[in-house]
């Protein structure tokens, strides 16, 4: 099986020794299972750029978008149409784990070949610049007084964004089922709704709203991690905990391959992504996007995905977004 030594072999591609597979031998296609403009799309395109700029492979790398149902439409496509194809990869993450539960998906991540977790990122709660809400406490005061009057929006139903709204509601003493949450298939749609005034509060990963916060079109009220991070305003935004509510949540993202890969194929794909992770181009991308390095590969990635499926099912049930 390919190991760390294979990653350091000469040439641009991951090499192969006797009994191992040469990889990649054709175009690598990375699926972003959501519309352009969102976190999965940004992750896939950042991978694409780093694979080339970092000299990880000389093969072409392309990104495809498949939208729908918190990524489970793309998941079903990966599982049913691309069996045993190591050149097909898909970005996944916490959102998809929740989407499998809330959409009662016929396929789940256990049917894929886990390759690696890549990043973890805080969520941010934003409002349009013209909003009356200057702090998260201001917003939650109105939310508690009239839960259905606040229009929250973010990614697909059951994903990280809605989980965060539900956890915040619970921490504030509001029935999570009363939260008026509007799911969008991509970050571009959420941004458009905020800027047009159709949406009162947006929830997503920090990188997704950062440019609009920086330009002054949106205002960041709080971030969901353990410490404050710059959400675009130039200074760290307060955490939800610092704002008075016991909520902490990080949105992780990773990459999986189709089912049916041989052990040698799986090892080759893991070696390629290991090499991507070690590249300066990827390290620069992490810094530019403000992503935390959350790297686990191979068997460690599989163990993490299995544990997350259990954890998120429990959380969704607890806040009323999944059946018990």
JSON list of C-alpha atoms in Angstrom, two decimals, residues 107-208:
[
{"chain": "A", "resi": 107, "resn": "UNK", "atom": "CA", "xyz": [-27.81, 6.41, 1.19]},
{"chain": "A", "resi": 108, "resn": "UNK", "atom": "CA", "xyz": [-25.38, 7.51, 3.88]},
{"chain": "A", "resi": 109, "resn": "UNK", "atom": "CA", "xyz": [-21.68, 8.15, 4.34]},
{"chain": "A", "resi": 110, "resn": "UNK", "atom": "CA", "xyz": [-20.99, 4.59, 5.49]},
{"chain": "A", "resi": 111, "resn": "UNK", "atom": "CA", "xyz": [-21.52, 3.59, 1.85]},
{"chain": "A", "resi": 112, "resn": "UNK", "atom": "CA", "xyz": [-18.62, 5.78, 0.68]},
{"chain": "A", "resi": 113, "resn": "UNK", "atom": "CA", "xyz": [-14.88, 5.34, 1.07]},
{"chain": "A", "resi": 114, "resn": "UNK", "atom": "CA", "xyz": [-13.71, 7.88, 3.69]},
{"chain": "A", "resi": 115, "resn": "UNK", "atom": "CA", "xyz": [-10.48, 9.60, 2.64]},
{"chain": "A", "resi": 116, "resn": "UNK", "atom": "CA", "xyz": [-9.86, 12.53, 4.97]},
{"chain": "A", "resi": 117, "resn": "UNK", "atom": "CA", "xyz": [-11.27, 15.32, 7.08]},
{"chain": "A", "resi": 118, "resn": "UNK", "atom": "CA", "xyz": [-9.74, 18.62, 5.99]},
{"chain": "A", "resi": 119, "resn": "UNK", "atom": "CA", "xyz": [-10.89, 21.71, 7.84]},
{"chain": "A", "resi": 120, "resn": "UNK", "atom": "CA", "xyz": [-12.99, 22.98, 10.71]},
{"chain": "A", "resi": 121, "resn": "UNK", "atom": "CA", "xyz": [-14.49, 26.44, 10.75]},
{"chain": "A", "resi": 122, "resn": "UNK", "atom": "CA", "xyz": [-16.57, 28.51, 13.10]},
{"chain": "A", "resi": 123, "resn": "UNK", "atom": "CA", "xyz": [-20.06, 29.53, 12.08]},
{"chain": "A", "resi": 124, "resn": "UNK", "atom": "CA", "xyz": [-21.03, 33.21, 12.11]},
{"chain": "A", "resi": 125, "resn": "UNK", "atom": "CA", "xyz": [-24.39, 34.86, 12.71]},
{"chain": "A", "resi": 126, "resn": "UNK", "atom": "CA", "xyz": [-24.83, 37.96, 10.52]},
{"chain": "A", "resi": 127, "resn": "UNK", "atom": "CA", "xyz": [-27.47, 40.61, 9.84]},
{"chain": "A", "resi": 128, "resn": "UNK", "atom": "CA", "xyz": [-27.74, 43.22, 7.08]},
{"chain": "A", "resi": 129, "resn": "UNK", "atom": "CA", "xyz": [-25.91, 46.47, 7.82]},
{"chain": "A", "resi": 130, "resn": "UNK", "atom": "CA", "xyz": [-29.24, 48.29, 8.14]},
{"chain": "A", "resi": 131, "resn": "UNK", "atom": "CA", "xyz": [-30.53, 45.86, 10.81]},
{"chain": "A", "resi": 132, "resn": "UNK", "atom": "CA", "xyz": [-31.41, 47.26, 14.22]},
{"chain": "A", "resi": 133, "resn": "UNK", "atom": "CA", "xyz": [-29.52, 44.41, 15.88]},
{"chain": "A", "resi": 134, "resn": "UNK", "atom": "CA", "xyz": [-26.08, 45.47, 17.08]},
{"chain": "A", "resi": 135, "resn": "UNK", "atom": "CA", "xyz": [-25.39, 42.45, 19.31]},
{"chain": "A", "resi": 136, "resn": "UNK", "atom": "CA", "xyz": [-26.50, 38.83, 19.55]},
{"chain": "A", "resi": 137, "resn": "UNK", "atom": "CA", "xyz": [-28.21, 39.64, 22.85]},
{"chain": "A", "resi": 138, "resn": "UNK", "atom": "CA", "xyz": [-30.35, 42.26, 21.05]},
{"chain": "A", "resi": 139, "resn": "UNK", "atom": "CA", "xyz": [-31.40, 39.69, 18.49]},
{"chain": "A", "resi": 140, "resn": "UNK", "atom": "CA", "xyz": [-32.14, 36.98, 21.04]},
{"chain": "A", "resi": 141, "resn": "UNK", "atom": "CA", "xyz": [-34.29, 39.37, 23.10]},
{"chain": "A", "resi": 142, "resn": "UNK", "atom": "CA", "xyz": [-36.64, 39.73, 20.13]},
{"chain": "A", "resi": 143, "resn": "UNK", "atom": "CA", "xyz": [-36.35, 36.03, 19.32]},
{"chain": "A", "resi": 144, "resn": "UNK", "atom": "CA", "xyz": [-37.52, 35.14, 22.82]},
{"chain": "A", "resi": 145, "resn": "UNK", "atom": "CA", "xyz": [-40.36, 37.67, 22.72]},
{"chain": "A", "resi": 146, "resn": "UNK", "atom": "CA", "xyz": [-41.68, 36.47, 19.35]},
{"chain": "A", "resi": 147, "resn": "UNK", "atom": "CA", "xyz": [-39.81, 33.44, 17.96]},
{"chain": "A", "resi": 148, "resn": "UNK", "atom": "CA", "xyz": [-41.65, 33.26, 14.65]},
{"chain": "A", "resi": 149, "resn": "UNK", "atom": "CA", "xyz": [-40.99, 36.93, 13.80]},
{"chain": "A", "resi": 150, "resn": "UNK", "atom": "CA", "xyz": [-37.29, 36.33, 13.14]},
{"chain": "A", "resi": 151, "resn": "UNK", "atom": "CA", "xyz": [-36.42, 34.92, 9.70]},
{"chain": "A", "resi": 152, "resn": "UNK", "atom": "CA", "xyz": [-33.22, 32.88, 9.92]},
{"chain": "A", "resi": 153, "resn": "UNK", "atom": "CA", "xyz": [-31.56, 31.49, 6.82]},
{"chain": "A", "resi": 154, "resn": "UNK", "atom": "CA", "xyz": [-28.60, 29.37, 5.84]},
{"chain": "A", "resi": 155, "resn": "UNK", "atom": "CA", "xyz": [-27.73, 26.06, 4.24]},
{"chain": "A", "resi": 156, "resn": "UNK", "atom": "CA", "xyz": [-29.89, 23.01, 3.73]},
{"chain": "A", "resi": 157, "resn": "UNK", "atom": "CA", "xyz": [-32.36, 21.72, 6.30]},
{"chain": "A", "resi": 158, "resn": "UNK", "atom": "CA", "xyz": [-30.69, 19.77, 9.07]},
{"chain": "A", "resi": 159, "resn": "UNK", "atom": "CA", "xyz": [-27.25, 21.13, 8.30]},
{"chain": "A", "resi": 160, "resn": "UNK", "atom": "CA", "xyz": [-24.77, 22.93, 10.52]},
{"chain": "A", "resi": 161, "resn": "UNK", "atom": "CA", "xyz": [-26.51, 26.29, 10.12]},
{"chain": "A", "resi": 162, "resn": "UNK", "atom": "CA", "xyz": [-29.90, 25.03, 11.24]},
{"chain": "A", "resi": 163, "resn": "UNK", "atom": "CA", "xyz": [-28.32, 22.96, 14.01]},
{"chain": "A", "resi": 164, "resn": "UNK", "atom": "CA", "xyz": [-26.72, 26.16, 15.32]},
{"chain": "A", "resi": 165, "resn": "UNK", "atom": "CA", "xyz": [-30.04, 28.03, 15.24]},
{"chain": "A", "resi": 166, "resn": "UNK", "atom": "CA", "xyz": [-31.66, 25.17, 17.13]},
{"chain": "A", "resi": 167, "resn": "UNK", "atom": "CA", "xyz": [-28.91, 25.03, 19.73]},
{"chain": "A", "resi": 168, "resn": "UNK", "atom": "CA", "xyz": [-29.09, 28.81, 20.22]},
{"chain": "A", "resi": 169, "resn": "UNK", "atom": "CA", "xyz": [-32.87, 28.65, 20.58]},
{"chain": "A", "resi": 170, "resn": "UNK", "atom": "CA", "xyz": [-32.57, 25.93, 23.19]},
{"chain": "A", "resi": 171, "resn": "UNK", "atom": "CA", "xyz": [-29.89, 27.86, 25.10]},
{"chain": "A", "resi": 172, "resn": "UNK", "atom": "CA", "xyz": [-32.12, 30.95, 25.06]},
{"chain": "A", "resi": 173, "resn": "UNK", "atom": "CA", "xyz": [-35.15, 29.05, 26.34]},
{"chain": "A", "resi": 174, "resn": "UNK", "atom": "CA", "xyz": [-37.01, 29.07, 23.02]},
{"chain": "A", "resi": 175, "resn": "UNK", "atom": "CA", "xyz": [-38.61, 25.94, 21.56]},
{"chain": "A", "resi": 176, "resn": "UNK", "atom": "CA", "xyz": [-36.34, 25.15, 18.56]},
{"chain": "A", "resi": 177, "resn": "UNK", "atom": "CA", "xyz": [-39.39, 24.05, 16.58]},
{"chain": "A", "resi": 178, "resn": "UNK", "atom": "CA", "xyz": [-40.66, 27.66, 16.66]},
{"chain": "A", "resi": 179, "resn": "UNK", "atom": "CA", "xyz": [-37.58, 29.02, 14.89]},
{"chain": "A", "resi": 180, "resn": "UNK", "atom": "CA", "xyz": [-38.47, 30.17, 11.37]},
{"chain": "A", "resi": 181, "resn": "UNK", "atom": "CA", "xyz": [-35.54, 28.77, 9.39]},
{"chain": "A", "resi": 182, "resn": "UNK", "atom": "CA", "xyz": [-35.32, 29.09, 5.59]},
{"chain": "A", "resi": 183, "resn": "UNK", "atom": "CA", "xyz": [-32.91, 26.65, 3.91]},
{"chain": "A", "resi": 184, "resn": "UNK", "atom": "CA", "xyz": [-31.00, 27.61, 0.77]},
{"chain": "A", "resi": 185, "resn": "UNK", "atom": "CA", "xyz": [-29.12, 25.29, -1.59]},
{"chain": "A", "resi": 186, "resn": "UNK", "atom": "CA", "xyz": [-26.01, 27.47, -1.74]},
{"chain": "A", "resi": 187, "resn": "UNK", "atom": "CA", "xyz": [-24.26, 30.38, -0.12]},
{"chain": "A", "resi": 188, "resn": "UNK", "atom": "CA", "xyz": [-24.98, 32.65, -3.07]},
{"chain": "A", "resi": 189, "resn": "UNK", "atom": "CA", "xyz": [-28.72, 32.38, -2.48]},
{"chain": "A", "resi": 190, "resn": "UNK", "atom": "CA", "xyz": [-28.38, 33.14, 1.23]},
{"chain": "A", "resi": 191, "resn": "UNK", "atom": "CA", "xyz": [-26.28, 36.23, 0.51]},
{"chain": "A", "resi": 192, "resn": "UNK", "atom": "CA", "xyz": [-28.76, 37.48, -2.07]},
{"chain": "A", "resi": 193, "resn": "UNK", "atom": "CA", "xyz": [-31.67, 37.05, 0.37]},
{"chain": "A", "resi": 194, "resn": "UNK", "atom": "CA", "xyz": [-29.82, 38.99, 3.07]},
{"chain": "A", "resi": 195, "resn": "UNK", "atom": "CA", "xyz": [-28.89, 41.84, 0.75]},
{"chain": "A", "resi": 196, "resn": "UNK", "atom": "CA", "xyz": [-32.39, 42.10, -0.69]},
{"chain": "A", "resi": 197, "resn": "UNK", "atom": "CA", "xyz": [-33.99, 42.25, 2.77]},
{"chain": "A", "resi": 198, "resn": "UNK", "atom": "CA", "xyz": [-35.88, 38.97, 2.35]},
{"chain": "A", "resi": 199, "resn": "UNK", "atom": "CA", "xyz": [-33.90, 37.47, 5.21]},
{"chain": "A", "resi": 200, "resn": "UNK", "atom": "CA", "xyz": [-33.33, 38.96, 8.64]},
{"chain": "A", "resi": 201, "resn": "UNK", "atom": "CA", "xyz": [-30.48, 36.80, 9.95]},
{"chain": "A", "resi": 202, "resn": "UNK", "atom": "CA", "xyz": [-27.95, 34.66, 8.11]},
{"chain": "A", "resi": 203, "resn": "UNK", "atom": "CA", "xyz": [-25.98, 31.73, 9.48]},
{"chain": "A", "resi": 204, "resn": "UNK", "atom": "CA", "xyz": [-23.03, 30.13, 7.75]},
{"chain": "A", "resi": 205, "resn": "UNK", "atom": "CA", "xyz": [-19.31, 29.49, 7.96]},
{"chain": "A", "resi": 206, "resn": "UNK", "atom": "CA", "xyz": [-17.15, 32.55, 8.58]},
{"chain": "A", "resi": 207, "resn": "UNK", "atom": "CA", "xyz": [-15.48, 32.42, 5.15]},
{"chain": "A", "resi": 208, "resn": "UNK", "atom": "CA", "xyz": [-18.81, 32.47, 3.34]}
]
